[in-house]
Coordinates of N, CA, C and O in Angstrom, one line a residue:
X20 N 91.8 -55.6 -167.1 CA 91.1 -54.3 -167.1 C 91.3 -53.6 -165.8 O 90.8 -54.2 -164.8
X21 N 91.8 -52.6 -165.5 CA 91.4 -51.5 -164.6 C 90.0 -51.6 -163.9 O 88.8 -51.8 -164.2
X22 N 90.7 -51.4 -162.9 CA 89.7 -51.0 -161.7 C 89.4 -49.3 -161.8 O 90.1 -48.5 -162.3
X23 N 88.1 -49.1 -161.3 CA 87.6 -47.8 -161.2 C 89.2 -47.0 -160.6 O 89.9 -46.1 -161.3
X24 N 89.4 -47.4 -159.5 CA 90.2 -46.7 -158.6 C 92.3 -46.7 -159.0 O 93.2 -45.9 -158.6
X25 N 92.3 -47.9 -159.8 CA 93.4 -47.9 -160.3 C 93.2 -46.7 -161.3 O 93.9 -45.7 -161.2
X26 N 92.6 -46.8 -161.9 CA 92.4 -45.6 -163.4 C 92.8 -44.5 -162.6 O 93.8 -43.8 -162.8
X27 N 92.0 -44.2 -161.6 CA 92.1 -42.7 -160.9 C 93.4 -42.3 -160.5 O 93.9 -41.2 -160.6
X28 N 93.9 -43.4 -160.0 CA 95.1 -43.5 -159.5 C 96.2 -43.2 -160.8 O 97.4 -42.7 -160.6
X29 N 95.9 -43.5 -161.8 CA 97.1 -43.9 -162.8 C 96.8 -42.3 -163.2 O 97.8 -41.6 -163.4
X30 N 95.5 -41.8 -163.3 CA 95.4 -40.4 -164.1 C 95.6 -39.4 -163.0 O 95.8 -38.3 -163.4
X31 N 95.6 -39.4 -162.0 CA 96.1 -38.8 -160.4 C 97.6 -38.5 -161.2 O 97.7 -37.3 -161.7
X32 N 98.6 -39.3 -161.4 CA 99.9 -39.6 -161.4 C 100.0 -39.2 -163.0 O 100.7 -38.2 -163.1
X33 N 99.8 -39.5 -163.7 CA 100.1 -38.6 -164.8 C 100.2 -37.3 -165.0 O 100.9 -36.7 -165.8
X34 N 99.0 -36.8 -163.9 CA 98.7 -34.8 -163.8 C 99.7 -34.5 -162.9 O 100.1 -33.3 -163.2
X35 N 100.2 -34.9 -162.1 CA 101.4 -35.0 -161.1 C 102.9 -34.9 -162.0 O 103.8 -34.1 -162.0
X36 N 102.6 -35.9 -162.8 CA 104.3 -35.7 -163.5 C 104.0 -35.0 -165.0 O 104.9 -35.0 -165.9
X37 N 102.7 -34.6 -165.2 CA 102.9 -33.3 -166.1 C 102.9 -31.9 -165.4 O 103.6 -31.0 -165.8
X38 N 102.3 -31.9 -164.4 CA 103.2 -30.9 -163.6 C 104.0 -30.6 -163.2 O 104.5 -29.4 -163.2
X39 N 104.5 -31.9 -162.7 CA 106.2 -31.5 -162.3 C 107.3 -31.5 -163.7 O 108.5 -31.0 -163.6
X40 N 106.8 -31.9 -165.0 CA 107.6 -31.7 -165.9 C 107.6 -30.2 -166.3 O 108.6 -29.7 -166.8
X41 N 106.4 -29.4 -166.2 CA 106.4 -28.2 -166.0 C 106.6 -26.9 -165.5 O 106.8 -25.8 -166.0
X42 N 106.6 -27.3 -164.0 CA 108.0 -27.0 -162.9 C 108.9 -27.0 -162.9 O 109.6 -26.2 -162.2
X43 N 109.5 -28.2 -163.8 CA 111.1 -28.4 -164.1 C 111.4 -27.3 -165.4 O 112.5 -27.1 -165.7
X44 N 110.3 -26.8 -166.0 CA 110.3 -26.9 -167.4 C 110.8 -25.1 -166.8 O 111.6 -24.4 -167.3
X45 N 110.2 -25.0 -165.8 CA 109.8 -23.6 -165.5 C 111.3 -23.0 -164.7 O 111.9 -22.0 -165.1
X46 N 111.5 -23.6 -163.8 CA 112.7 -23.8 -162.7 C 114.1 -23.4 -164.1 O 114.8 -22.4 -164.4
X47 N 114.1 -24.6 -164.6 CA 114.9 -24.5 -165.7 C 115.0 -22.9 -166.5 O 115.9 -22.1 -166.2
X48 N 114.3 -22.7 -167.1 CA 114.1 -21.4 -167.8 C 114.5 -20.1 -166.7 O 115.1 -19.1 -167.0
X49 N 114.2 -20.4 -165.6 CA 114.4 -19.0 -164.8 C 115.9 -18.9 -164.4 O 116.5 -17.8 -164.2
X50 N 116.6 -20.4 -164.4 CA 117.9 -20.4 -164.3 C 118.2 -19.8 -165.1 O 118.8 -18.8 -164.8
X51 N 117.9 -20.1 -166.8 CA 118.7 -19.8 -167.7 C 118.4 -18.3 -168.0 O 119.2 -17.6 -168.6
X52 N 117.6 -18.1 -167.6 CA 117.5 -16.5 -167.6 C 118.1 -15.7 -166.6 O 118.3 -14.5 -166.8
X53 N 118.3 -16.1 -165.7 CA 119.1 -15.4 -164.6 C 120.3 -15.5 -164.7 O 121.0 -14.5 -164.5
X54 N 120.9 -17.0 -165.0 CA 122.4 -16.9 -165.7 C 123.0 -15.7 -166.7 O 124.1 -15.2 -166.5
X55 N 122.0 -15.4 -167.8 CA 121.9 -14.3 -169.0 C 122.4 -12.8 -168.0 O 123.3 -12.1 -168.2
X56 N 121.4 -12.8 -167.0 CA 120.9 -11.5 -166.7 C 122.4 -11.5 -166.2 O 123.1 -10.6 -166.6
X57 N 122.9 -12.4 -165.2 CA 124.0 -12.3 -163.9 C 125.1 -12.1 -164.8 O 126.0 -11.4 -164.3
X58 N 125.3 -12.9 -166.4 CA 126.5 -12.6 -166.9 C 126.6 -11.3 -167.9 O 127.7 -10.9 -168.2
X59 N 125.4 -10.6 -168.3 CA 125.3 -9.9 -168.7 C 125.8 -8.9 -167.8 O 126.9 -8.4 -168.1
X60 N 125.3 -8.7 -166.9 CA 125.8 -7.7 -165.5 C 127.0 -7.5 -165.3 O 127.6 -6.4 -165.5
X61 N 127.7 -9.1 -164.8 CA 128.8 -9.0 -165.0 C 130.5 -8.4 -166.4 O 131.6 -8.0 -166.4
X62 N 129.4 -8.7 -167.6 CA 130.6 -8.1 -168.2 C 130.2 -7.0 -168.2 O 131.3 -6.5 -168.8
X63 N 129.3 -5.7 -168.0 CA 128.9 -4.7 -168.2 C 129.9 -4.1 -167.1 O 130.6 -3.1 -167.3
X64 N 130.0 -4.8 -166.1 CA 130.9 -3.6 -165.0 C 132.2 -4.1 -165.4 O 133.2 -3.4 -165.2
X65 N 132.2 -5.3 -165.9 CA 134.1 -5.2 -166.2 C 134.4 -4.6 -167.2 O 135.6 -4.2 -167.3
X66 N 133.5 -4.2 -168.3 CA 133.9 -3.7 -169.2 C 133.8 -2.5 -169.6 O 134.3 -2.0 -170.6
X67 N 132.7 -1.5 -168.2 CA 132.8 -0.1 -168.4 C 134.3 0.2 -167.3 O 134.9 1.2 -167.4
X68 N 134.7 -0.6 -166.4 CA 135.6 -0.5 -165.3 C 136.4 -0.4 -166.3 O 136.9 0.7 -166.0
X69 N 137.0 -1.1 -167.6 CA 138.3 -1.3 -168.5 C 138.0 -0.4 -169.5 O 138.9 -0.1 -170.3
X70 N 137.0 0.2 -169.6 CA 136.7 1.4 -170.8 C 136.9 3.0 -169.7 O 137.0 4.0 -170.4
X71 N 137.0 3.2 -168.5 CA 137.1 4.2 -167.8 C 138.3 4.5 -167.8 O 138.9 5.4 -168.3
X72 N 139.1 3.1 -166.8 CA 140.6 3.2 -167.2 C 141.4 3.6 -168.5 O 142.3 4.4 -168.6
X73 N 140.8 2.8 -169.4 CA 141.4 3.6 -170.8 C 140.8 4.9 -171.5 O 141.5 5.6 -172.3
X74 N 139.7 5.3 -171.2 CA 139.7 6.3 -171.4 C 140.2 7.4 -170.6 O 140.0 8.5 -171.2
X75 N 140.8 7.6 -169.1 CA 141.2 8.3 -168.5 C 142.9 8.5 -168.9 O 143.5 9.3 -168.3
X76 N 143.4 7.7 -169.9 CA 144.6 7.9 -170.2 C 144.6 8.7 -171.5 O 145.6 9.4 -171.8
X77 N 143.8 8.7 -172.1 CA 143.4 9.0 -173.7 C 143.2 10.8 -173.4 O 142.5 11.1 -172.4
X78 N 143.8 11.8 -174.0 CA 144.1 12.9 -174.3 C 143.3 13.5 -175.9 O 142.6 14.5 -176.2
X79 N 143.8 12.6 -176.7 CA 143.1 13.5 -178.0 C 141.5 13.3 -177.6 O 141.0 12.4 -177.0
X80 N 140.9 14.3 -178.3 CA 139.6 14.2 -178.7 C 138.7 13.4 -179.4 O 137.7 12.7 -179.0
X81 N 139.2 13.5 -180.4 CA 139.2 12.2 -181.5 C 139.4 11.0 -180.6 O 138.4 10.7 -179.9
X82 N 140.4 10.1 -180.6 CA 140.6 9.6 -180.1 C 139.5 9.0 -179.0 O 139.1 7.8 -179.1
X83 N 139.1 9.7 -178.1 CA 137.8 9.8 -176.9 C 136.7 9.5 -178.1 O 136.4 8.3 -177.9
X84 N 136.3 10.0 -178.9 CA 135.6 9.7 -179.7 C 134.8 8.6 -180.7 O 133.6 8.3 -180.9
X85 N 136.5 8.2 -181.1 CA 136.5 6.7 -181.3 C 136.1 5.6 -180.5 O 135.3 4.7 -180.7
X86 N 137.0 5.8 -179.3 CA 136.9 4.7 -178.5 C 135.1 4.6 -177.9 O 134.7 3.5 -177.7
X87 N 134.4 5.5 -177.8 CA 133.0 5.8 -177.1 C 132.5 5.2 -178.1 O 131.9 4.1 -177.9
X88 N 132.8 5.8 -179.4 CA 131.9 4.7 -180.9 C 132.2 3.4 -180.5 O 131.4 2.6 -180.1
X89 N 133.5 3.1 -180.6 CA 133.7 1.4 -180.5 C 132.5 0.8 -179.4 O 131.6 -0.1 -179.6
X90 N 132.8 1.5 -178.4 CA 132.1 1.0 -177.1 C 130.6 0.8 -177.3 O 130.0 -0.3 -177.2
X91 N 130.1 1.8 -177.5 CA 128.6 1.8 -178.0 C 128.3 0.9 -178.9 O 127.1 0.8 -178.9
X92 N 128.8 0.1 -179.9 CA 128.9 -0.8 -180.8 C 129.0 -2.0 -180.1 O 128.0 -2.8 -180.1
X93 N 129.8 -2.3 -179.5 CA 130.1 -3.2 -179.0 C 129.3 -3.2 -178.0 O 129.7 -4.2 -177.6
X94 N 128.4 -2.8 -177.1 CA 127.5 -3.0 -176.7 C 126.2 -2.8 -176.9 O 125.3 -2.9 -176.1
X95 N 126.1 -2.4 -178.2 CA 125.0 -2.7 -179.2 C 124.8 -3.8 -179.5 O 123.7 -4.3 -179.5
X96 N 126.1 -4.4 -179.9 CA 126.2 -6.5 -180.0 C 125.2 -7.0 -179.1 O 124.2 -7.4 -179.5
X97 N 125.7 -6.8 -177.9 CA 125.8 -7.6 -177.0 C 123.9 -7.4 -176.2 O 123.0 -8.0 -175.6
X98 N 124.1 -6.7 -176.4 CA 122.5 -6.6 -175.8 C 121.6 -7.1 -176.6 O 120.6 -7.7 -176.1
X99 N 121.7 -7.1 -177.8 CA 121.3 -7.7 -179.4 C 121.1 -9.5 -178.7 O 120.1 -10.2 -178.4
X100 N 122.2 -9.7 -178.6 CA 122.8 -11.1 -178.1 C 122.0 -11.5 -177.1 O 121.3 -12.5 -177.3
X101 N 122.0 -10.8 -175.8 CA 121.1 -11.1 -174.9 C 120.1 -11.3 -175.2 O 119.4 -12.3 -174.9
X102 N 119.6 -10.4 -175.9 CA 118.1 -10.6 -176.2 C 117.6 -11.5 -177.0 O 116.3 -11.5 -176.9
X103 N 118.2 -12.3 -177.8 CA 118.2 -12.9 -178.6 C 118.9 -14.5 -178.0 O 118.8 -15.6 -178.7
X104 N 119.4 -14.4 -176.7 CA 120.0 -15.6 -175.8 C 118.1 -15.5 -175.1 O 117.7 -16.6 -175.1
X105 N 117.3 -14.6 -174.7 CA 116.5 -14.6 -173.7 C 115.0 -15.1 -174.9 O 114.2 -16.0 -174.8
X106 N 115.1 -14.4 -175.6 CA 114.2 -15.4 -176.9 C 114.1 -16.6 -176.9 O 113.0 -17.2 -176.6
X107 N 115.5 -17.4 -177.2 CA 115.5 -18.9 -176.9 C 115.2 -19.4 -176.4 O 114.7 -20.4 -176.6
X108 N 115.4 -18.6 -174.8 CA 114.4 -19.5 -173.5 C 113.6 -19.8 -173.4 O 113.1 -20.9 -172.9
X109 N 112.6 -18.2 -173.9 CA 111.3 -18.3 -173.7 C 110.7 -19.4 -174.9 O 109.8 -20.2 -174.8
X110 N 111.5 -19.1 -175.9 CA 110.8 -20.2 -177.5 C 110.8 -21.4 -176.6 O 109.7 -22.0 -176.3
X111 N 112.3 -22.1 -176.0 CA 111.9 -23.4 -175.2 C 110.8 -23.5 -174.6 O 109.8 -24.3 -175.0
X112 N 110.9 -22.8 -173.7 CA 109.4 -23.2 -172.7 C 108.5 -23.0 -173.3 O 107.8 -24.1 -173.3
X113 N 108.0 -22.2 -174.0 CA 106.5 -21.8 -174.9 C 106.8 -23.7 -176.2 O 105.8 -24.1 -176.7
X114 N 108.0 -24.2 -176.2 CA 107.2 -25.6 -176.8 C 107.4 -26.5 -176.2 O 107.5 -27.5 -176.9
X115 N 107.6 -26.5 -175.0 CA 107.6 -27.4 -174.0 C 106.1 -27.4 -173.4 O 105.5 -28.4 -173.1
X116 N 105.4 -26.1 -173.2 CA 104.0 -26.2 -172.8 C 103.1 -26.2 -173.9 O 101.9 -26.3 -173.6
X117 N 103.2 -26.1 -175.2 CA 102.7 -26.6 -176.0 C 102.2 -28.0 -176.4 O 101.0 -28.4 -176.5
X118 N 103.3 -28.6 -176.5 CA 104.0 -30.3 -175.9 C 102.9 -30.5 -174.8 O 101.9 -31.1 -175.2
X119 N 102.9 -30.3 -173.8 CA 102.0 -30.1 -172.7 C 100.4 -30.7 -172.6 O 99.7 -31.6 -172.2
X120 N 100.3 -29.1 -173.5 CA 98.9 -28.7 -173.8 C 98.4 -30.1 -175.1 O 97.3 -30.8 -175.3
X121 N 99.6 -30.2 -175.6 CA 98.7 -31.3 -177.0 C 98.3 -32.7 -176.5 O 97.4 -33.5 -176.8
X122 N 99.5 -32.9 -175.3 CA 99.5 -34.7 -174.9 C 97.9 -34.5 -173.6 O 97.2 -35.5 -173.2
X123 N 97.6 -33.1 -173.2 CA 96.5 -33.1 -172.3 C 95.6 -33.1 -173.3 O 94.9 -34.1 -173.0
X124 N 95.4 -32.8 -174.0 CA 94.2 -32.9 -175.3 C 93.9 -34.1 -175.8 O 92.7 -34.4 -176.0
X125 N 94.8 -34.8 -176.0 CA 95.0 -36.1 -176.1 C 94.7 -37.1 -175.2 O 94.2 -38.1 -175.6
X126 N 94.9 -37.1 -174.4 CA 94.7 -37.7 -172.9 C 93.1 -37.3 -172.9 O 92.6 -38.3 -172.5
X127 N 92.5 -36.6 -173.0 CA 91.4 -35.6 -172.5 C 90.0 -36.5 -174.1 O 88.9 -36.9 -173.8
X128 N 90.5 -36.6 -175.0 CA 90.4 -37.6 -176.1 C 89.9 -38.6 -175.6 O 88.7 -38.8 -175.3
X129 N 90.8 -39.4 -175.5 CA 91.3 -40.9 -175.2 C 90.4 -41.0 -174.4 O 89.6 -41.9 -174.7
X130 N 90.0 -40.1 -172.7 CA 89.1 -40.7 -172.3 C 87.5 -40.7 -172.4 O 86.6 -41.3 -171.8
X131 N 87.6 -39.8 -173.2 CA 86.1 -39.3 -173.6 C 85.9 -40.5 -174.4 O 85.0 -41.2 -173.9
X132 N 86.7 -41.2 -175.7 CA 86.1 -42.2 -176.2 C 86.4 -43.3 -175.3 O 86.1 -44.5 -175.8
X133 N 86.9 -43.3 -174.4 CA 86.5 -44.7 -173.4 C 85.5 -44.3 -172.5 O 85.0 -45.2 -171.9
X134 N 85.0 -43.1 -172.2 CA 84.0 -43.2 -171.6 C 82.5 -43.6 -172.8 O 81.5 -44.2 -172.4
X135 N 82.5 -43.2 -173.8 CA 81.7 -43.8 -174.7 C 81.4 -45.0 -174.8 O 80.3 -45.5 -174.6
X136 N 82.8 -45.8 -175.1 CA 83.0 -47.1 -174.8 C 82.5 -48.0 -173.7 O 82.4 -49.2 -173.8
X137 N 82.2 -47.3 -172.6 CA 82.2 -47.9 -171.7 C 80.2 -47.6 -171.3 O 79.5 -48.1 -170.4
X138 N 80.0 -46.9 -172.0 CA 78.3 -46.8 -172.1 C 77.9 -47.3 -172.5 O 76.8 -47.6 -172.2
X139 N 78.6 -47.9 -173.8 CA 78.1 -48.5 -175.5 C 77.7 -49.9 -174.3 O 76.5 -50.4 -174.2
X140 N 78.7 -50.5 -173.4 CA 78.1 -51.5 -172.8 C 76.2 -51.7 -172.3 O 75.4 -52.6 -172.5
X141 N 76.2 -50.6 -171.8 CA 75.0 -50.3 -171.6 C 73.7 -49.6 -172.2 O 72.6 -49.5 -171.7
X142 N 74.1 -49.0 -173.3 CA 72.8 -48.9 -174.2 C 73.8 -49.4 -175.8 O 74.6 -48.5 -176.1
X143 N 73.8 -50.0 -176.2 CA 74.7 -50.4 -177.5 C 74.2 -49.5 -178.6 O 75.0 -48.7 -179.2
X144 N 72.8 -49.6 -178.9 CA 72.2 -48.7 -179.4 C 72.6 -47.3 -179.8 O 73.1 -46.9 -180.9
X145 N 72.1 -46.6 -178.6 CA 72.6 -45.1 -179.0 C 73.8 -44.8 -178.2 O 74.0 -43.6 -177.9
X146 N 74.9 -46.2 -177.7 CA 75.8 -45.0 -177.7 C 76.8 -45.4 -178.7 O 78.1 -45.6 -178.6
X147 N 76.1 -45.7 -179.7 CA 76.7 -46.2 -181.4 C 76.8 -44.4 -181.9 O 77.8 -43.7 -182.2
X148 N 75.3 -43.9 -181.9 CA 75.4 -42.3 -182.5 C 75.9 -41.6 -181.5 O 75.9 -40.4 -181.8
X149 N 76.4 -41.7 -180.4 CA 77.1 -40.7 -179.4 C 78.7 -41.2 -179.6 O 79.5 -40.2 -179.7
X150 N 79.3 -42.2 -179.7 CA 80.8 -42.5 -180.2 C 80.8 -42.0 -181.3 O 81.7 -41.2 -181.4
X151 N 80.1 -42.2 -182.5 CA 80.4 -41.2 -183.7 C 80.4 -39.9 -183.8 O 81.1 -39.1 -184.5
X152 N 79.5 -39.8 -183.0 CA 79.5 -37.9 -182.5 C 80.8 -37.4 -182.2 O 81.5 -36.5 -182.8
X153 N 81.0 -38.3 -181.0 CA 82.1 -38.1 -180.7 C 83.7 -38.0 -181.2 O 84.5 -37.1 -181.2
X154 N 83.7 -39.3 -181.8 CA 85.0 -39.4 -183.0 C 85.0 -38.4 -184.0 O 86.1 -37.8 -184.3
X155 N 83.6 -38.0 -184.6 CA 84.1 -36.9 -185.2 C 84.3 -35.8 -185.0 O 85.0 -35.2 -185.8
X156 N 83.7 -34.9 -183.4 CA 83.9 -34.1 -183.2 C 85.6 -34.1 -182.8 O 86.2 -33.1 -183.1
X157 N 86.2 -35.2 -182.2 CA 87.7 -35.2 -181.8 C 88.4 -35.3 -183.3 O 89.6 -35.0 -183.3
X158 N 88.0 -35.5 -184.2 CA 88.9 -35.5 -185.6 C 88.6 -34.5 -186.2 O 89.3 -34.7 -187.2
X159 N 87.9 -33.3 -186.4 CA 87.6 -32.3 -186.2 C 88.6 -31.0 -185.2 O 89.1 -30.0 -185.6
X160 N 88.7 -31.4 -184.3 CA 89.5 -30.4 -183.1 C 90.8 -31.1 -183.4 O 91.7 -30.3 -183.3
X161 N 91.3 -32.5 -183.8 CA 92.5 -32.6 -184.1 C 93.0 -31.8 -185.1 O 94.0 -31.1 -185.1
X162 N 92.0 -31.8 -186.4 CA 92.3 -30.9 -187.6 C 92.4 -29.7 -187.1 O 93.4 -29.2 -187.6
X163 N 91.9 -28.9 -186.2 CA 91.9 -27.6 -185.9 C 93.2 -27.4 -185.2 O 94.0 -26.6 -185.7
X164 N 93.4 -27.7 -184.5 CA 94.5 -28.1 -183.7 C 96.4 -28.2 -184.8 O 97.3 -27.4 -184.7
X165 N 96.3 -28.8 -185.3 CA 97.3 -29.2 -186.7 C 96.9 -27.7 -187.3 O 97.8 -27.0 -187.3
X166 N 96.0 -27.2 -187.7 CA 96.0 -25.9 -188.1 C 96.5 -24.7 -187.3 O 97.1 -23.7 -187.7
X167 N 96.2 -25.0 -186.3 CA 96.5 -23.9 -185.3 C 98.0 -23.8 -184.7 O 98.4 -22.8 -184.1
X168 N 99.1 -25.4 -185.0 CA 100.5 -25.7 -184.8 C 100.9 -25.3 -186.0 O 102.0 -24.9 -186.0
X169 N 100.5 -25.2 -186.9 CA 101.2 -24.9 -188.4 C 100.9 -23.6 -188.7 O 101.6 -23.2 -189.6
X170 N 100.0 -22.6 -188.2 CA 100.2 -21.0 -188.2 C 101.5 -20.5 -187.1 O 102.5 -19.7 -187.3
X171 N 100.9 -21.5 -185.7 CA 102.1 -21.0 -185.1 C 103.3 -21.2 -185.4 O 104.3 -20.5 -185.0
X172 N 103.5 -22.1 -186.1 CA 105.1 -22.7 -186.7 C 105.0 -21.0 -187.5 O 105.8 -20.2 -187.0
X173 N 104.6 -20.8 -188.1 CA 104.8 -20.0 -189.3 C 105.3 -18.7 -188.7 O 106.2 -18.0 -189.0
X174 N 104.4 -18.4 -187.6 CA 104.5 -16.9 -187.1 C 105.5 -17.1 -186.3 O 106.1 -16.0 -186.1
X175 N 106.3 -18.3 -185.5 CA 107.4 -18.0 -185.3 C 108.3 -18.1 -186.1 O 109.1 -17.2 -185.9
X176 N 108.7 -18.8 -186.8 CA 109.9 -18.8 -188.4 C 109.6 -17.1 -188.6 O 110.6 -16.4 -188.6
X177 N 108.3 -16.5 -188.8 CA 108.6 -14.9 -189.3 C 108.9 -14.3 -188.4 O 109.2 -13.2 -188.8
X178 N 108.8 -14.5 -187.0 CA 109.1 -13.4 -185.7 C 110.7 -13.6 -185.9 O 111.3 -12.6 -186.1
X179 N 111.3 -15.0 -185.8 CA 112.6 -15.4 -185.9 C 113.2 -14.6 -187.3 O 113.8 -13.6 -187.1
X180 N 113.0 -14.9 -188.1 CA 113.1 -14.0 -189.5 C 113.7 -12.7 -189.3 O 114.8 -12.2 -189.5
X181 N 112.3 -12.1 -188.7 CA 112.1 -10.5 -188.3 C 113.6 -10.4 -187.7 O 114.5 -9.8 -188.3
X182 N 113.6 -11.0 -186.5 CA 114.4 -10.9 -185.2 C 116.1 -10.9 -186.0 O 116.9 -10.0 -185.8
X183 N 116.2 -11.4 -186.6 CA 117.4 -12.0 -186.8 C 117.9 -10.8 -188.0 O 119.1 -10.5 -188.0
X184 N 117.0 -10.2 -188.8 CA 116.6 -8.6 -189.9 C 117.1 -7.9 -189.1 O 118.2 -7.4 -189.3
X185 N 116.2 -7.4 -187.6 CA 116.3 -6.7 -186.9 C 117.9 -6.6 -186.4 O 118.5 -5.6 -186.5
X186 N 118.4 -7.7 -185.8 CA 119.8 -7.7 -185.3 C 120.7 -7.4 -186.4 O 121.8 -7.0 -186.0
X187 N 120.5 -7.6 -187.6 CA 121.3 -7.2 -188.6 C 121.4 -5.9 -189.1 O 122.5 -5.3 -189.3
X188 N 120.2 -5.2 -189.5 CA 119.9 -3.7 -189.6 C 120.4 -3.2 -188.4 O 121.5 -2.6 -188.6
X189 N 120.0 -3.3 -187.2 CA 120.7 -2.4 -186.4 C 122.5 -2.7 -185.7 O 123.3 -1.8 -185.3
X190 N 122.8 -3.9 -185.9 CA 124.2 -3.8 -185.9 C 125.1 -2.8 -187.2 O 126.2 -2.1 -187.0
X191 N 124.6 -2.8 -188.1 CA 124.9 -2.4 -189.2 C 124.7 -1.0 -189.1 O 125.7 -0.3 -189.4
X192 N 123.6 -0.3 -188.8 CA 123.2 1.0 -188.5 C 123.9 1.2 -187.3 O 124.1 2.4 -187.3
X193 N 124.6 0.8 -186.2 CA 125.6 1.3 -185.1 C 126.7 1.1 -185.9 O 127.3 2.2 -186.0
X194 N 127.2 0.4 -186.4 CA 128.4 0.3 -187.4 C 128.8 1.9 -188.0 O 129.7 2.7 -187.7
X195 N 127.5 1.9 -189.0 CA 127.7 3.1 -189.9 C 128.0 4.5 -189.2 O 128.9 5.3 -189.5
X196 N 126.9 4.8 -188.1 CA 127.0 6.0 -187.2 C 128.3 5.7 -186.9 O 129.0 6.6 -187.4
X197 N 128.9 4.8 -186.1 CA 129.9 5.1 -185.5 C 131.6 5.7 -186.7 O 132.5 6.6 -186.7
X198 N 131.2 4.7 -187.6 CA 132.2 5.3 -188.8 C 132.0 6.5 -189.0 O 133.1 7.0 -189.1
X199 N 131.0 7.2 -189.1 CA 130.4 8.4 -189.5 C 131.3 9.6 -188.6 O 131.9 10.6 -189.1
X200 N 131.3 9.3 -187.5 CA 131.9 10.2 -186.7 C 133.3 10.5 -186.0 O 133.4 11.5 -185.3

């Protein structure tokens, strides 16, 4: 059995490396967002730099025309893309602190009915109706909890849904304008 001060120690060190998994969680994500941003950047100037040069050789009108549609399409894509590369990150992290949030609830559980546990020593009696209290109010907030992961499952499957409608309609709708013209 644990000592008073080992426990503290052990639950000291657990909030420590849920922290720091969250830090990491965090650090991580800003990389990968800044990577997006830095390469996004980057093809944007090589690629208006290689769209100036060719369009400064280009004479018909038409021609100027086309090439502007293409361009605007093609970077219709790609912003699409980004944005939909910068979704992912955030979906990561948003269930990595979910993850988080459930194993602290849990943890946060566990010692509530050991502190019950550790009363029942001392009044056996009533703290027989305070551990049931308790168990059921935590089976209770588990159910709520399981309810409240399975709307969020749902509303992101339909934001994702949306997202992915959305990138389709509007690639498609830059498509058509640019044919149009």
């Amino acid at each position: 059995m644990f000592t008073k001060n080992e426990k503290l120690t052990t639950e000291a060190q657990k909030a420590i490396d849920t922290a720091m998994d969250l830090v990491t969680a965090s650090i991580h994500s800003v990389e990968k967002l800044t990577h997006i941003q830095l390469e996004t950047s980057r093809q944007i100037m090589e690629e208006t730099s290689k769209a100036i040069k060719d369009l400064s050789s280009v004479t018909d009108a038409k021609e100027i025309i086309n090439r502007v549609n293409t361009m605007a399409t093609q970077a219709v894509e790609k912003n699409i893309a980004s944005a939909r590369d910068v979704y992912d990150v955030v979906s990561e992290v948003q269930a990595k602190i979910n993850k988080v949030a459930e194993e602290s609830v849990q943890n946060l559980q566990q010692a509530a009915l050991s502190s019950v546990d550790g009363l029942s020593q001392y009044n056996p009696s009533g703290a027989q109706v305070a551990g049931d209290s308790l168990k059921n109010w935590i089976n209770s907030a588990n159910q709520a909890l399981a309810a409240m992961n399975k709307v969020a499952s749902q509303v992101s499957e339909f934001a994702n849904s949306n997202l992915n409608a959305a990138t389709t309609a509007t690639v498609s709708a830059v498509k058509k304008a640019a044919a149009k013209k």
